[in-house]
Coordinates of N, CA and C in Angstrom, one line a residue:
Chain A
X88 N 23.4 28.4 5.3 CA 22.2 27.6 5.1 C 21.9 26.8 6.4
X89 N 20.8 27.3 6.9 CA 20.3 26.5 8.2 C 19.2 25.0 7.7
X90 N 19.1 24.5 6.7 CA 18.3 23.5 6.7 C 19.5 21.6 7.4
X91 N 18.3 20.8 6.5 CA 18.8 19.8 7.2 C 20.1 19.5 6.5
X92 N 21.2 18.8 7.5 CA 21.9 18.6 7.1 C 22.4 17.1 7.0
X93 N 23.2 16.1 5.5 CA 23.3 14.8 6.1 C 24.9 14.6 5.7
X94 N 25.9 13.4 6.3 CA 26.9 13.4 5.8 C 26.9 12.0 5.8
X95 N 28.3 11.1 5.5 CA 28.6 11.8 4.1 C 27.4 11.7 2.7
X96 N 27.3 12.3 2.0 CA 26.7 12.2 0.8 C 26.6 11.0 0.1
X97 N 27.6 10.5 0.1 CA 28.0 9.3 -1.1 C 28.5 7.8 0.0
X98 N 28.7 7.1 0.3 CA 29.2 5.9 1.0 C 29.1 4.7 -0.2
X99 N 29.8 4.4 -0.3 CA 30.3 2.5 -1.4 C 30.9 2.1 -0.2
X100 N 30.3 0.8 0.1 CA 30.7 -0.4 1.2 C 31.0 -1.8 0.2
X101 N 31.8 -2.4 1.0 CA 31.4 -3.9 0.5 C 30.0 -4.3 1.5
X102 N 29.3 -5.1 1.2 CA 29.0 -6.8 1.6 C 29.2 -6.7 2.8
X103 N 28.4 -6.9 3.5 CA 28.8 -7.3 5.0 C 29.5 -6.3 6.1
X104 N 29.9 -5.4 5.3 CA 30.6 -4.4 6.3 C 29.1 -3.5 7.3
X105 N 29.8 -2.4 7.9 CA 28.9 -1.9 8.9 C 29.1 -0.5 8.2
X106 N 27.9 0.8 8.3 CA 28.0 1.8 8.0 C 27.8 2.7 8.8
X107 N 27.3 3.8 8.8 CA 27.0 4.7 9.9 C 27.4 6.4 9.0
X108 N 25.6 6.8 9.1 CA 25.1 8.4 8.9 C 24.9 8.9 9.4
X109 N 24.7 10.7 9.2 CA 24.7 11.2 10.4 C 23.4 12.3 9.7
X110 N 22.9 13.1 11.0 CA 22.2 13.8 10.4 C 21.7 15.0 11.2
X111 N 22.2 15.8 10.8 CA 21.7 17.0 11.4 C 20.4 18.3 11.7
X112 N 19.5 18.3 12.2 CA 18.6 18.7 11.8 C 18.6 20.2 12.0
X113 N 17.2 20.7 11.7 CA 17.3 22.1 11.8 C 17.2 22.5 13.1
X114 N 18.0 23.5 13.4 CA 18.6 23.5 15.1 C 17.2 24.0 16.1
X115 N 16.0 24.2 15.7 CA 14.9 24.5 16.8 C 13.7 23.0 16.9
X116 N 14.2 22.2 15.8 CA 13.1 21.1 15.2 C 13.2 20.4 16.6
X117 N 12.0 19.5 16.7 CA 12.2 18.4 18.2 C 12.0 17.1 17.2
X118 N 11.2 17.1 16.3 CA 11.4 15.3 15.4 C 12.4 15.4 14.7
X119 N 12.7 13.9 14.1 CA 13.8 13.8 13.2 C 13.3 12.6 12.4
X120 N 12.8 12.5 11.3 CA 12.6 11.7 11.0 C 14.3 10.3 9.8
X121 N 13.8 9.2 9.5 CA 14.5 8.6 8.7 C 13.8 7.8 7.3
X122 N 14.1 8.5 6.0 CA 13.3 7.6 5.6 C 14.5 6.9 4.4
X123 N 14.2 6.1 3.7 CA 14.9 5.3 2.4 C 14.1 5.0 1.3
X124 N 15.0 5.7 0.0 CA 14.3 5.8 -0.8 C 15.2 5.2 -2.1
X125 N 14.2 4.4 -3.0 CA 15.2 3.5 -3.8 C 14.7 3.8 -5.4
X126 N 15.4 3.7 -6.1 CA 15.7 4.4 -7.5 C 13.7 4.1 -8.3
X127 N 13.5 5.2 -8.4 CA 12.0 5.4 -9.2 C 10.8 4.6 -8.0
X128 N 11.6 4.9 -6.7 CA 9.8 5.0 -6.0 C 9.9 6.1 -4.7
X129 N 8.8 6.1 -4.0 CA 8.6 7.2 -3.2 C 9.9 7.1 -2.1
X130 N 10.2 7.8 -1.0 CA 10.6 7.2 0.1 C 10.0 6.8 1.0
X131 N 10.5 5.8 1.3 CA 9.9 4.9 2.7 C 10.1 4.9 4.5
X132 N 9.3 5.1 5.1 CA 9.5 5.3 6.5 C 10.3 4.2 6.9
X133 N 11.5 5.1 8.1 CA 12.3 4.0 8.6 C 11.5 4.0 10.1
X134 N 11.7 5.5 10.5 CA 11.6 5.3 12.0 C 11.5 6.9 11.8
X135 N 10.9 7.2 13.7 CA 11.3 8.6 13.7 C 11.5 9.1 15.7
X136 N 12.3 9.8 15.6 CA 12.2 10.5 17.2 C 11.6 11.8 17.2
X137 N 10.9 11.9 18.6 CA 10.7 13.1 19.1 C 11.4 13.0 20.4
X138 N 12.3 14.3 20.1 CA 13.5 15.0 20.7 C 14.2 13.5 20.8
X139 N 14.5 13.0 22.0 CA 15.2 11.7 22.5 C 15.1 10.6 21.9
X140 N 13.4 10.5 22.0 CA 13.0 9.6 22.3 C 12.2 8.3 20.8
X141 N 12.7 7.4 20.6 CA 12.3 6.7 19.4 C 11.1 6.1 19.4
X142 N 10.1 7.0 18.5 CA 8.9 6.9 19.0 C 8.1 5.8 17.9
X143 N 8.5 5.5 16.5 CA 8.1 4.7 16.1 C 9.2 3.8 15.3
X144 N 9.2 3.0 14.8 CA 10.0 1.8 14.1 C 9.3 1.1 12.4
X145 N 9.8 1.1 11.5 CA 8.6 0.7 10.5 C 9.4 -1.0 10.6
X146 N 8.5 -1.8 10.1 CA 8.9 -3.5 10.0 C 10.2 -3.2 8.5
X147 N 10.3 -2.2 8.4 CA 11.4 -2.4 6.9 C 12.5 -2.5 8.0
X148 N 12.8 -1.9 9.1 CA 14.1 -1.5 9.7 C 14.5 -2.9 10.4
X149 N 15.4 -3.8 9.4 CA 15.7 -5.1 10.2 C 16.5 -5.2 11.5
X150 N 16.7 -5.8 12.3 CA 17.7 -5.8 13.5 C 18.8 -5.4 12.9
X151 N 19.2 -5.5 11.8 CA 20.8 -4.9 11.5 C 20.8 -3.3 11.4
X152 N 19.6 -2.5 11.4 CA 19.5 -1.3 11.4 C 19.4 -0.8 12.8
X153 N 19.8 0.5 13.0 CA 20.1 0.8 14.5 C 19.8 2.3 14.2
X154 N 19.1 2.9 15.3 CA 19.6 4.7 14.9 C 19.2 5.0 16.2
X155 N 19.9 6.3 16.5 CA 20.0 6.9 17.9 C 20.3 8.1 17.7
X156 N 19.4 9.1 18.8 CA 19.4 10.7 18.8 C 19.5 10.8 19.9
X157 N 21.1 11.0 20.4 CA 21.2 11.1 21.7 C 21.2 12.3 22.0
X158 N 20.7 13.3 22.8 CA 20.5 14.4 23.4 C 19.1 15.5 23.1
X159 N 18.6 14.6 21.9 CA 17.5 15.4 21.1 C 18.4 15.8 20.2
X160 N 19.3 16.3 19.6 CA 19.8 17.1 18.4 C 20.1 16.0 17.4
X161 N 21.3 15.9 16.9 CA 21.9 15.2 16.0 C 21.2 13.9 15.8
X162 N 21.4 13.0 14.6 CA 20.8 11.4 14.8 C 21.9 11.1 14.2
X163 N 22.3 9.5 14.2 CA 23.1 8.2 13.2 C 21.8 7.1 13.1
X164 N 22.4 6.9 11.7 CA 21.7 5.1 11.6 C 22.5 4.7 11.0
X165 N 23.0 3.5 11.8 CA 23.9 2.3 11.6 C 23.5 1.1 11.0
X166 N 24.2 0.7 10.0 CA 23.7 -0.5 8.8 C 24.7 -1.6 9.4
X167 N 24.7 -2.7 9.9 CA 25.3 -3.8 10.0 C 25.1 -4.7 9.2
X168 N 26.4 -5.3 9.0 CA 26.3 -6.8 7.8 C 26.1 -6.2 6.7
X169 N 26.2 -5.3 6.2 CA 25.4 -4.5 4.7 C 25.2 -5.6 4.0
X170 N 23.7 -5.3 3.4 CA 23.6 -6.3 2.6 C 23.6 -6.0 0.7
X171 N 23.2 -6.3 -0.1 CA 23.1 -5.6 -2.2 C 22.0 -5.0 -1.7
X172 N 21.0 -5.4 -1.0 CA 19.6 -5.0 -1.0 C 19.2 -3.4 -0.2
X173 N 20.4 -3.3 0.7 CA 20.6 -2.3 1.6 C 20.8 -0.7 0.6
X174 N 20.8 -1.2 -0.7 CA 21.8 0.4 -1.5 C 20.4 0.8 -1.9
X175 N 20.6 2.3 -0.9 CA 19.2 3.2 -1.4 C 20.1 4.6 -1.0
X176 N 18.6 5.5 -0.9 CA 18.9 7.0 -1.2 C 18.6 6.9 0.4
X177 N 19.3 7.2 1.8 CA 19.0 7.4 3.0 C 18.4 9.2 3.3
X178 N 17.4 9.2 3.4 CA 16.9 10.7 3.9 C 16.9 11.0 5.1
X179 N 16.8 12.3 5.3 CA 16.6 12.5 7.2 C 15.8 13.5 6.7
X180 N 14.8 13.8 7.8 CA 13.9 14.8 7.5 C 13.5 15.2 9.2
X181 N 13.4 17.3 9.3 CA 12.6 16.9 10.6 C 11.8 17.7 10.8
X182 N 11.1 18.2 11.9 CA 10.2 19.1 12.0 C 9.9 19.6 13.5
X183 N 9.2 20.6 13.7 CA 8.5 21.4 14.5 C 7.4 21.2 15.1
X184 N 7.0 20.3 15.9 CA 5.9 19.4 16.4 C 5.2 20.8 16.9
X185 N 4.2 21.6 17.0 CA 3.6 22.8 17.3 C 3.8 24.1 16.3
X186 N 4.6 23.9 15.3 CA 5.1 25.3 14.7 C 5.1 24.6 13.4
X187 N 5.8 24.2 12.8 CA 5.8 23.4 11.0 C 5.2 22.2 11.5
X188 N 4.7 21.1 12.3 CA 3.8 20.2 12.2 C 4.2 19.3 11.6
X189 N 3.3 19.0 10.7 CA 3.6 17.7 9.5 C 4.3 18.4 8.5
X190 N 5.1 19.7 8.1 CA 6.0 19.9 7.6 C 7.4 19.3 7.2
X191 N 7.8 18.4 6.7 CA 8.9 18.1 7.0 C 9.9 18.5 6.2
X192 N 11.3 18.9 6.5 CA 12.2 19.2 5.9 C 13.3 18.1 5.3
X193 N 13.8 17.9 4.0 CA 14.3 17.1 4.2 C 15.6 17.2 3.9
X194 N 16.6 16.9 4.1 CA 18.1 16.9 3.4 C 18.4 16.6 2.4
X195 N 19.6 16.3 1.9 CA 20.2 15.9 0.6 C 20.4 14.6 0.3
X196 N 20.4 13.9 1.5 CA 20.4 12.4 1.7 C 21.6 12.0 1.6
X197 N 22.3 10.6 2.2 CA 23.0 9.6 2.3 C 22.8 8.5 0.7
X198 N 23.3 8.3 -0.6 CA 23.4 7.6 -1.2 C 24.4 6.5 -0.8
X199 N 24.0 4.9 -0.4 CA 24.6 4.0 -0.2 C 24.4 3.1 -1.3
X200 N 26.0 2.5 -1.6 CA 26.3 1.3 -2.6 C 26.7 0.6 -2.0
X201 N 26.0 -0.7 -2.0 CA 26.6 -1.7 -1.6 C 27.4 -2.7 -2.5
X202 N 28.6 -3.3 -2.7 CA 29.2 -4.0 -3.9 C 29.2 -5.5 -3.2
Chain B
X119 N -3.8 -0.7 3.6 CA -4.1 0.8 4.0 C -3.6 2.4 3.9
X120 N -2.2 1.5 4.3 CA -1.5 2.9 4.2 C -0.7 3.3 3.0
X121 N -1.1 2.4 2.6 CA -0.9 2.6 0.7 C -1.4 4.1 0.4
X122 N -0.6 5.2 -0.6 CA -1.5 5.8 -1.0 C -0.8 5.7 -2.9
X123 N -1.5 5.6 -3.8 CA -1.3 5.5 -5.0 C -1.5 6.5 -5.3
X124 N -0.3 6.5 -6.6 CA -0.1 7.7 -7.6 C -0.1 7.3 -9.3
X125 N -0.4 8.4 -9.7 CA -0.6 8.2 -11.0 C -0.6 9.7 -11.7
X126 N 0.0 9.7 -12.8 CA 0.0 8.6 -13.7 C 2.1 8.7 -13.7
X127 N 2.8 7.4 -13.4 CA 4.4 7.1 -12.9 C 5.2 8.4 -14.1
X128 N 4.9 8.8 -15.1 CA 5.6 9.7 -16.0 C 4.7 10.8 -17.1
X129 N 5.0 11.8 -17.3 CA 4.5 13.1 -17.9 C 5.2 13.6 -18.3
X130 N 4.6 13.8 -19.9 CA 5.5 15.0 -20.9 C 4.5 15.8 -21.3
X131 N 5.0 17.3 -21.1 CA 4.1 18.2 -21.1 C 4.7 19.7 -22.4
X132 N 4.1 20.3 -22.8 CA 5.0 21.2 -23.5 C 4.9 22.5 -23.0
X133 N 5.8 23.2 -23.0 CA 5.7 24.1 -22.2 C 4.4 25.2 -22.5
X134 N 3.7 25.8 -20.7 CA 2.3 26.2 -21.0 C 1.7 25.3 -20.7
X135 N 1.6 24.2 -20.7 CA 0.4 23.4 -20.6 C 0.2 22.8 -19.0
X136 N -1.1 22.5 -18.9 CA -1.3 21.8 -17.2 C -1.2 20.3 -17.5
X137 N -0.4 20.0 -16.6 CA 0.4 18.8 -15.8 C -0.7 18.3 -14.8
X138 N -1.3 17.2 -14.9 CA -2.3 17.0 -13.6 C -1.7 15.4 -13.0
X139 N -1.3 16.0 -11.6 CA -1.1 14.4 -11.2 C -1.9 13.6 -10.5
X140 N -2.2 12.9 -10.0 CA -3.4 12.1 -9.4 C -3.1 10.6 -8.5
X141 N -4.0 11.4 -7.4 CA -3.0 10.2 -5.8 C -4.9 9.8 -5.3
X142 N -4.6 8.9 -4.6 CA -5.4 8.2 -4.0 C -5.1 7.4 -2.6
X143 N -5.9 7.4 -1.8 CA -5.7 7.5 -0.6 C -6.7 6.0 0.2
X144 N -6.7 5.5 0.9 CA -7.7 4.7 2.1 C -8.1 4.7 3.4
X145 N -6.9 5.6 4.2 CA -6.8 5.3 5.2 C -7.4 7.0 5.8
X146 N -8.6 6.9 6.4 CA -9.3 7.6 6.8 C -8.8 8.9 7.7
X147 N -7.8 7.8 8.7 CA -7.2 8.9 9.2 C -6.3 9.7 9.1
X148 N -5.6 10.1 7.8 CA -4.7 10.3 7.3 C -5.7 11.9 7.5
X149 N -4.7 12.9 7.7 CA -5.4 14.3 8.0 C -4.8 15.7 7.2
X150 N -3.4 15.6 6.4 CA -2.5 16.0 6.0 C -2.1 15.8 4.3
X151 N -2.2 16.0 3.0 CA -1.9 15.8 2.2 C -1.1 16.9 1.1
X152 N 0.3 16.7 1.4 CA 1.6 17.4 1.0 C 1.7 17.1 -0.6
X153 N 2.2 17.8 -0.8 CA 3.0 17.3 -2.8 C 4.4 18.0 -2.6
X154 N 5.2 17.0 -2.7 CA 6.6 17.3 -2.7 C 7.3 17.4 -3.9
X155 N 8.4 18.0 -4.0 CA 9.1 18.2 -5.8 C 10.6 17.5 -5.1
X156 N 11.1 16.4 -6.3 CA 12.4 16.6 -6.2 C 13.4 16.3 -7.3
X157 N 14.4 17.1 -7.2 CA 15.6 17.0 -8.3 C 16.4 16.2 -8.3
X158 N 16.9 15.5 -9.3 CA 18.1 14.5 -9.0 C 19.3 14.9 -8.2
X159 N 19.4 14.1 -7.2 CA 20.2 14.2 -6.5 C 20.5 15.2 -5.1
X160 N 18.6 15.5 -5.1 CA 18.7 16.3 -3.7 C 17.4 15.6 -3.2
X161 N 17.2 16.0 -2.2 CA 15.8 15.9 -1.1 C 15.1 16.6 -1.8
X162 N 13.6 15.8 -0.9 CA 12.3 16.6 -1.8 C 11.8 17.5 -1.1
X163 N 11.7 18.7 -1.3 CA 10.9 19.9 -0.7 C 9.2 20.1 -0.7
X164 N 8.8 20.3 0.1 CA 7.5 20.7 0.1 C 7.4 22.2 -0.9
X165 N 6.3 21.2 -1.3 CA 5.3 22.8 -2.5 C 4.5 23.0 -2.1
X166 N 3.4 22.4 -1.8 CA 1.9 22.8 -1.3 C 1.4 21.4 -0.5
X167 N 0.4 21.9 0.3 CA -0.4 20.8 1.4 C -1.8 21.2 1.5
X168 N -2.7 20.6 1.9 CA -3.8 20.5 2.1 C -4.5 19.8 3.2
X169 N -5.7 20.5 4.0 CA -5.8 19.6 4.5 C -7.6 18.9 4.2
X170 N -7.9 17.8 4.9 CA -9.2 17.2 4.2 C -10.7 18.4 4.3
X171 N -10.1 19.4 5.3 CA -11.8 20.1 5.3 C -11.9 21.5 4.6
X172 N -10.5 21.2 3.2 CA -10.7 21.9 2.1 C -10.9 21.6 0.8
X173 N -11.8 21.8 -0.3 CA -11.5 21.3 -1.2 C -10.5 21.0 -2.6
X174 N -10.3 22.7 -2.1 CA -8.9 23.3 -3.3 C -7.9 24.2 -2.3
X175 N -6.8 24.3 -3.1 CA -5.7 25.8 -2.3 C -5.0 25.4 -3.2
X176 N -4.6 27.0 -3.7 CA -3.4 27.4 -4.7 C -2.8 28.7 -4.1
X177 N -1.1 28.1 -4.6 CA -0.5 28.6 -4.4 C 0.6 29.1 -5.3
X178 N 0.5 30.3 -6.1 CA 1.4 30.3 -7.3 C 0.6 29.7 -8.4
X179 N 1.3 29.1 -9.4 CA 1.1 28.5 -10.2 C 0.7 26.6 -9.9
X180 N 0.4 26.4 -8.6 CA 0.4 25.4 -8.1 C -1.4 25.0 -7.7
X181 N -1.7 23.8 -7.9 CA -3.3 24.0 -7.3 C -3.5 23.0 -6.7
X182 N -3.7 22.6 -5.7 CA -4.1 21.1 -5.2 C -5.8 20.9 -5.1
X183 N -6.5 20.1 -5.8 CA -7.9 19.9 -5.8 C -7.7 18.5 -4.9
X184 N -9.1 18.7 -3.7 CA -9.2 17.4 -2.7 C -11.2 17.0 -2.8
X185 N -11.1 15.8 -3.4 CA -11.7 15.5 -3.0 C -12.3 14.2 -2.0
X186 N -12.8 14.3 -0.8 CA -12.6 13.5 0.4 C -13.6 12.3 0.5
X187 N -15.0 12.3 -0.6 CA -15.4 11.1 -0.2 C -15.1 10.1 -1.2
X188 N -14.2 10.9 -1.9 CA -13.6 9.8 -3.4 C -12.1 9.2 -2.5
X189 N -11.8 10.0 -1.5 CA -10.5 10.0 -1.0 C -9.3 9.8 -2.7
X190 N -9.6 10.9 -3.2 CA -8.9 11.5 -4.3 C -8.3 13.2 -3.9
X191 N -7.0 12.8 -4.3 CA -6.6 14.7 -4.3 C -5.5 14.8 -5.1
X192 N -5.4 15.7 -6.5 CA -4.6 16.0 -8.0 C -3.9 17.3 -7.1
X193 N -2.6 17.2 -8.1 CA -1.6 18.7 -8.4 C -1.9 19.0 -9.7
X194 N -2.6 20.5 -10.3 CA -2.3 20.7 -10.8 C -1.2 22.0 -11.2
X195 N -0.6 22.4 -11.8 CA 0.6 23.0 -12.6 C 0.1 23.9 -13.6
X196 N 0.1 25.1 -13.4 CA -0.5 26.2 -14.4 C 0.5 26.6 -14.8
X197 N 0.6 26.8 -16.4 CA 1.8 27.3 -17.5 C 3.2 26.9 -17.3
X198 N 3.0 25.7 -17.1 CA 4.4 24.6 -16.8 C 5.3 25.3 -17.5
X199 N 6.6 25.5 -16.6 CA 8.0 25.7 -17.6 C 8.8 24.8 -17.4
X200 N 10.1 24.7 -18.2 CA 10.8 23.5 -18.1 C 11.7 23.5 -17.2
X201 N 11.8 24.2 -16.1 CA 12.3 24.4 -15.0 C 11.3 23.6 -13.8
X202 N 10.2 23.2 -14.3 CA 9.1 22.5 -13.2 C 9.8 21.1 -13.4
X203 N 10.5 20.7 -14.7 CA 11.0 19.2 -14.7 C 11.6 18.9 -13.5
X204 N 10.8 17.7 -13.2 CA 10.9 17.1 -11.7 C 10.8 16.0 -11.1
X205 N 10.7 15.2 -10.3 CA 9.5 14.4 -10.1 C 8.7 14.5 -8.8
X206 N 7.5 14.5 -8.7 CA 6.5 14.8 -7.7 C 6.1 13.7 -7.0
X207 N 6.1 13.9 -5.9 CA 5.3 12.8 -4.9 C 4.2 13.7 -4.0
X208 N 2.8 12.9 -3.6 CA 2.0 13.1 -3.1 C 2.5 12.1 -1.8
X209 N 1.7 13.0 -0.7 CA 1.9 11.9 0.6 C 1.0 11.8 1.3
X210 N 0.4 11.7 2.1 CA -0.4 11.0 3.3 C -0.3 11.0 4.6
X211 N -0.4 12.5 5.6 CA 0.3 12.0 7.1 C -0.9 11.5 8.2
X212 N -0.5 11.3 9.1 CA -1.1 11.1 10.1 C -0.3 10.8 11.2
X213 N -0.5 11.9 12.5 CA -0.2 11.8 13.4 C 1.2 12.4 13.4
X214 N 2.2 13.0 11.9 CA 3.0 13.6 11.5 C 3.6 12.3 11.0
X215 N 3.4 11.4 10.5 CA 4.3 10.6 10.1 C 4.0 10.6 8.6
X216 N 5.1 10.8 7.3 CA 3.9 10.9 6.1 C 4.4 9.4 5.3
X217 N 3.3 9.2 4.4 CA 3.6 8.3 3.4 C 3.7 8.6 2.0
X218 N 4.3 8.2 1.7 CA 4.7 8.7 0.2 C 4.1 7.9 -1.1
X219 N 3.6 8.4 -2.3 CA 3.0 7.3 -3.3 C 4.4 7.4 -4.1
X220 N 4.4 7.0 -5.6 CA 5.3 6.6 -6.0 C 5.9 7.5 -6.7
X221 N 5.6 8.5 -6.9 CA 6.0 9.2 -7.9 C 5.7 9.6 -9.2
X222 N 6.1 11.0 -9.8 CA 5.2 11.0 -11.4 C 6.6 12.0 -11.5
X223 N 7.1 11.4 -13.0 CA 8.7 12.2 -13.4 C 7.8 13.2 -14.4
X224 N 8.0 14.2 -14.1 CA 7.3 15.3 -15.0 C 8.3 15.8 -16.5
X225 N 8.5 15.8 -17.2 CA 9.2 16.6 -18.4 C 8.3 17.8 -18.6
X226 N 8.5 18.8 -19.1 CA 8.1 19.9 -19.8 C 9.0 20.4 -20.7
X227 N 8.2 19.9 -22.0 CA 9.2 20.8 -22.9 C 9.3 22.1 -23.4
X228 N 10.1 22.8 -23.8 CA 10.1 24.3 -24.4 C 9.9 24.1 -25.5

């Protein structure tokens, strides 16, 4: 199976600790998007790159959020300080800027608990 | 603006019957309008898209009706099985970024 890929699946943090996802996209895609999605609503944009480069930021993504696609391939986004409010369904989704477009694919997502 | 609303948040349907869900939109330049399905505990896949300078496209048992000066556009679901149990989101892109409305948990019963 060549679609998106995210690890780990499941993460339980305490409070204040720091996390870090990963996400792999489909190996010819140049975006990657991030989005978060929380029990009975849609998901919500975090951010997204094309290839490198972090092209947009949504005001949800506080300074304690971080994410980085170093080389164009792979992404992480890093949760600092976790906070109760931080526990959602984390998605990665990505696409083919000229070929799938506004297609986006998405993974299986990162489920985060924060205690 | 970039709100797009959905309706109606839950559906019970018996099996055979059309499922119609219903999104609404504001933001003019949104140029892209997807319906995604997803199951507990996975990502949401694309089913069908549309774009504004059509009014309908079906695909399968799938139909998306758009209409653009209501900035209204429905899924509907022809001879729902209970395998369609889901929940559906309508989205909204522009510029490839999408937005998502809230959702509609579909049941279909046998």
């Amino acid at each position: 199976d060549t679609g998106v890929s995210q690890d780990p699946r499941h993460k339980i943090t305490k409070r204040g600790q720091n996390v870090t996802f990963r996400c792999d996209p489909i190996s010819e895609h140049n975006r990657l998007y991030w989005y978060r999605q929380t029990l009975g609503q849609g998901p919500e944009f975090l951010t997204y790159f094309q290839n490198e480069a972090q092209l947009e930021k949504s005001r949800l993504l506080s300074d304690r959020f971080s994410a980085e696609r170093p080389k164009g391939s792979f992404s992480t986004l890093e949760i600092q300080r976790t906070e109760q409010g931080d526990s959602a369904m984390y998605l990665c989704a990505s696409s083919l800027v000229g070929g799938t477009g506004e297609k986006l694919f998405f993974g299986s997502g990162t489920q985060l608990s924060v205690l | 603006q970039q709100q797009v609303k959905q309706s109606p948040q839950s559906l019970i349907v018996q099996k055979g019957g059309i499922p119609i869900i219903n999104c609404a939109y504001e933001n003019t330049a949104f140029d892209y309008f997807p319906w995604y399905q997803q199951f507990p505990g996975k990502g949401p896949a694309l089913l069908i898209a549309i774009r504004p300078d059509v009014s309908e496209k079906k695909e399968g048992r799938f139909t998306i009706s758009f209409n653009k000066s209501a900035k209204q556009f429905s899924l509907h679901i022809m001879d729902s099985q209970p395998g369609d149990s889901a929940t559906y989101f309508c989205a909204a892109a522009s510029l490839g970024k999408l937005i998502f409305g809230q959702g509609t948990e579909l049941s279909v019963k046998p």
